[in-house]
Coordinates of C-alpha atoms and ligand atoms in Angstrom, one line a residue:
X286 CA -1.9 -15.1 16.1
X287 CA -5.1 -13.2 15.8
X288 CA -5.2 -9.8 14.8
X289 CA -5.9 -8.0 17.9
X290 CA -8.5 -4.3 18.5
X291 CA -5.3 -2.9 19.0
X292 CA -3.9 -3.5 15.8
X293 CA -7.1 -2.6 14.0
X294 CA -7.2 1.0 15.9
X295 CA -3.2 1.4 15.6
X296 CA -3.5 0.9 11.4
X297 CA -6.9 3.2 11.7
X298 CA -5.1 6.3 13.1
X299 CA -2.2 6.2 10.8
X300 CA -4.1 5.5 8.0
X301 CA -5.8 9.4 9.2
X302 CA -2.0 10.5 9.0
X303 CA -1.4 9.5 6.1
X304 CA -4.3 10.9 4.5
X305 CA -3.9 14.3 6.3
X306 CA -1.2 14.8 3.4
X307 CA -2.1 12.5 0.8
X308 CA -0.4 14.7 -1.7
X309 CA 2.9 14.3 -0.2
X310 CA 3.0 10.9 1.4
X311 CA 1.9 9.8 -2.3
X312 CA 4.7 11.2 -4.1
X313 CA 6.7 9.9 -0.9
X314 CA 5.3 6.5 -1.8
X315 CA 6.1 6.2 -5.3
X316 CA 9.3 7.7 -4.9
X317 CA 10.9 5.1 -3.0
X318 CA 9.3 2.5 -4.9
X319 CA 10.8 4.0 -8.2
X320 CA 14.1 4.5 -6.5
X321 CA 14.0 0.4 -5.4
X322 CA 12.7 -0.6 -8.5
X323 CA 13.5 1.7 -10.8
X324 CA 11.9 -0.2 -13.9
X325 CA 8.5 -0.6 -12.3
X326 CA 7.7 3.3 -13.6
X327 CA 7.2 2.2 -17.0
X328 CA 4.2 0.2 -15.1
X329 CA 2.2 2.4 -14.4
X330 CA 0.4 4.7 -16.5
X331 CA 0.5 7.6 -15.0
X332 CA 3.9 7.6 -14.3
X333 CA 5.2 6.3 -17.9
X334 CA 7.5 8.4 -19.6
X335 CA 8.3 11.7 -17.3
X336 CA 11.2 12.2 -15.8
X337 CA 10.7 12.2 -12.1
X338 CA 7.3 11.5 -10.0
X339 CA 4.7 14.4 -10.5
X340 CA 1.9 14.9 -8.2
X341 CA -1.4 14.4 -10.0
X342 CA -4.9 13.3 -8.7
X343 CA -4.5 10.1 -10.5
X344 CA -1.5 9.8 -8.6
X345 CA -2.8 10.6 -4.8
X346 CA -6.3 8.3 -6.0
X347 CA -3.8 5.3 -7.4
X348 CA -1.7 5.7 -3.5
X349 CA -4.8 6.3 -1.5
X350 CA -6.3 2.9 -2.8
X351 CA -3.4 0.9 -2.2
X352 CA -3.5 2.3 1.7
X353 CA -7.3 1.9 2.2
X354 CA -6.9 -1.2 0.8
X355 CA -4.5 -2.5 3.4
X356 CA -6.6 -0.7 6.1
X357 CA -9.9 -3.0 5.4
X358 CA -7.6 -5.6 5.3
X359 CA -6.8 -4.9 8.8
X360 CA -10.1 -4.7 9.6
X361 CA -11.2 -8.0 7.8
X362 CA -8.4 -9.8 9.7
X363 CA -10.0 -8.4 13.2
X364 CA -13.1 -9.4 12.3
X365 CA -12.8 -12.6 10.5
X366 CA -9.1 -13.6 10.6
X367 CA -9.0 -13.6 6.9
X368 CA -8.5 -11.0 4.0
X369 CA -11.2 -11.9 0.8
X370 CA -10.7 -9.5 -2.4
X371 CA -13.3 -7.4 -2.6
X372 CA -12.4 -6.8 -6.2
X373 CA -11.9 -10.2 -8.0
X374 CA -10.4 -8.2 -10.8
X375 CA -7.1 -7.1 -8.9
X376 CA -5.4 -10.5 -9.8
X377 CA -6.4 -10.0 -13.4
X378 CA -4.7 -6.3 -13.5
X379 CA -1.3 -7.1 -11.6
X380 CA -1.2 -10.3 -13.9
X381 CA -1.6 -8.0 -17.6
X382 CA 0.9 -5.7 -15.8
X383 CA 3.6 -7.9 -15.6
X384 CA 4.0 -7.4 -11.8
X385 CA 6.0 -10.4 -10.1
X386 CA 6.7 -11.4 -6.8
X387 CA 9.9 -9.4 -5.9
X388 CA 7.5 -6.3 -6.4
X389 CA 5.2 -7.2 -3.6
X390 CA 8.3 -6.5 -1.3
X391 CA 9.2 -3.3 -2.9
X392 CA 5.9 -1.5 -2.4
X393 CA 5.6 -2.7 1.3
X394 CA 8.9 -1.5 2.0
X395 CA 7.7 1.4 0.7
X396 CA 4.4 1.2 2.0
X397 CA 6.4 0.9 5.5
X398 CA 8.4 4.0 5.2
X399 CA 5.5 6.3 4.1
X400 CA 3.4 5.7 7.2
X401 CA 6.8 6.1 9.6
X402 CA 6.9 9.3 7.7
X403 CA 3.5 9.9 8.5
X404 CA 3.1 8.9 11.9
X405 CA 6.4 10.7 13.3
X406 CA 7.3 10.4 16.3
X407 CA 3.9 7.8 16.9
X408 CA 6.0 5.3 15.2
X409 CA 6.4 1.9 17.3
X410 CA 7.2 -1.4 16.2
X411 CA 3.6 -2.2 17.2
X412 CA 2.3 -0.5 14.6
X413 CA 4.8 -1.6 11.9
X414 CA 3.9 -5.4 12.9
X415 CA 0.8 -4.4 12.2
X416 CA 0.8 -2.3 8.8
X417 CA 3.2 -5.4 7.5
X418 CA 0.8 -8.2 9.2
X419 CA -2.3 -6.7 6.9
X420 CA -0.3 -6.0 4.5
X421 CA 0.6 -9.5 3.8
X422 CA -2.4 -11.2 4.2
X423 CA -3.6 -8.6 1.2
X424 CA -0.4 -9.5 -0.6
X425 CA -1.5 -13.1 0.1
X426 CA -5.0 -12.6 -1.6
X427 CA -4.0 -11.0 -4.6
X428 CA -1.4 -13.1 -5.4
X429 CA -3.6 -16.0 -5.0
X430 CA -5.8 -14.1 -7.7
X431 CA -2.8 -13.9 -9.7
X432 CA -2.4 -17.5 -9.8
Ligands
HEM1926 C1 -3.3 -1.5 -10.3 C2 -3.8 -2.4 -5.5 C3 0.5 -4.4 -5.5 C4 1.4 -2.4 -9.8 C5 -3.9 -1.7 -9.0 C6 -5.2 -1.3 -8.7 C7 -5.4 -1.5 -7.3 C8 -4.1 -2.0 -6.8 C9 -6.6 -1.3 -6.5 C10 -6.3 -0.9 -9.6 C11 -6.0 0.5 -10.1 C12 -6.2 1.5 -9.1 O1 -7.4 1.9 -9.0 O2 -5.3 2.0 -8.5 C13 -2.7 -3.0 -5.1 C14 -2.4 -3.5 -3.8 C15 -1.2 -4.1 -3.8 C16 -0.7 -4.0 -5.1 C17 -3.4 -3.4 -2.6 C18 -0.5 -4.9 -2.7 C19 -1.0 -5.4 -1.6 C20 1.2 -4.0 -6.6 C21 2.6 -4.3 -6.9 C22 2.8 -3.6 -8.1 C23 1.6 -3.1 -8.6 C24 3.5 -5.0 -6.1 C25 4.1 -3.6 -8.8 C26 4.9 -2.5 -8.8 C27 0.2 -2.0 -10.3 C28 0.0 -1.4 -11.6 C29 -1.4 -1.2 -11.8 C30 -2.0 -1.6 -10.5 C31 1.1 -1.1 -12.6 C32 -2.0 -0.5 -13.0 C33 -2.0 1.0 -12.7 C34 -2.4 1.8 -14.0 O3 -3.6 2.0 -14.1 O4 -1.5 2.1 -14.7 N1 -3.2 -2.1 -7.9 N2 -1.6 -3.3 -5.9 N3 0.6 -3.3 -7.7 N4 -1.0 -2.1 -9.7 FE1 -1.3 -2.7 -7.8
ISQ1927 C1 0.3 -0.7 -6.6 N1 -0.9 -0.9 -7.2 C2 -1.6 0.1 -7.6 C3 -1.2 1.4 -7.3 C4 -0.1 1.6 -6.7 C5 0.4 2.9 -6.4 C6 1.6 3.1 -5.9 C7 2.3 2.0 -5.5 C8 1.9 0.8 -5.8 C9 0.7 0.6 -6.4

């Protein structure tokens, strides 16, 4: 099914919600992925070794790629109907990070929840198809780089 104008606009707008309070939607974000996957904070870098998740630059930068990311993969899959890396080195990373499969699922869970937060009451399962429909097709691309 093509990704439709609709879509593309729907992951646009909430992508602006989100970043309206990129501070708190980021520690939202890696909250609920450290509360799923509780091991996964020894991951990242930033995060190793405190206690609970602390707001930092590094932290909003890390969260605000992973959401633009999706977003021009939303727009690649308008455009084209495919989603090409634009970084050939994010396999390499995920790959020397130890990140496996069952984490992909975690983080758009996560991913899922931050922009309902975000969105309020603008939330439809319109634009949940079409966070997770992008989503995947990134997924899809970096694992494939993993490979
Ligand atoms: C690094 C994006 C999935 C864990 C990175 C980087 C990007 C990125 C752009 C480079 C560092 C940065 O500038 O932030 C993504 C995207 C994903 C995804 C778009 C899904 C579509 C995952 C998953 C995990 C993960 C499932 C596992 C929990 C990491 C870690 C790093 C990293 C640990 C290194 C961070 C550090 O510098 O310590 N990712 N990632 N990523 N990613 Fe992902
Ligand atoms: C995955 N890759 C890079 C950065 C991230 C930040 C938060 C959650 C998942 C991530």
């Amino acid at each position: 099914m093509a990704f439709t104008d609709k879509q593309e606009s729907l992951v646009n707008s909430s992508y602006e919600s989100f970043k309206q309070n990129l501070s708190g939607n980021s520690v939202f974000f890696y909250t609920i992925i450290l509360e799923k996957a509780p091991a996964a904070k020894e991951l990242f870098s930033f995060l190793k070794g405190s206690a609970a998740v602390q707001d930092s630059p590094k932290l909003q930068g890390h969260a605000e790629k992973v959401f633009g990311l999706v977003r021009d993969s939303a727009s690649q899959l308008r455009a084209t109907g495919t989603v090409v890396l634009g970084d050939a080195t994010l396999g390499a990373i995920h790959v020397q990070k130890g990140v496996a499969d069952p984490h992909f699922v975690v983080v758009k869970e996560a991913l899922l929840q931050t922009i309902k937060k975000a969105v309020g009451d603008k939330w439809s399962g319109e634009l949940s198809t079409s966070w997770e429909v992008a989503y995947d097709a990134l997924a899809a691309a970096i694992k494939k780089a993993m490979a």
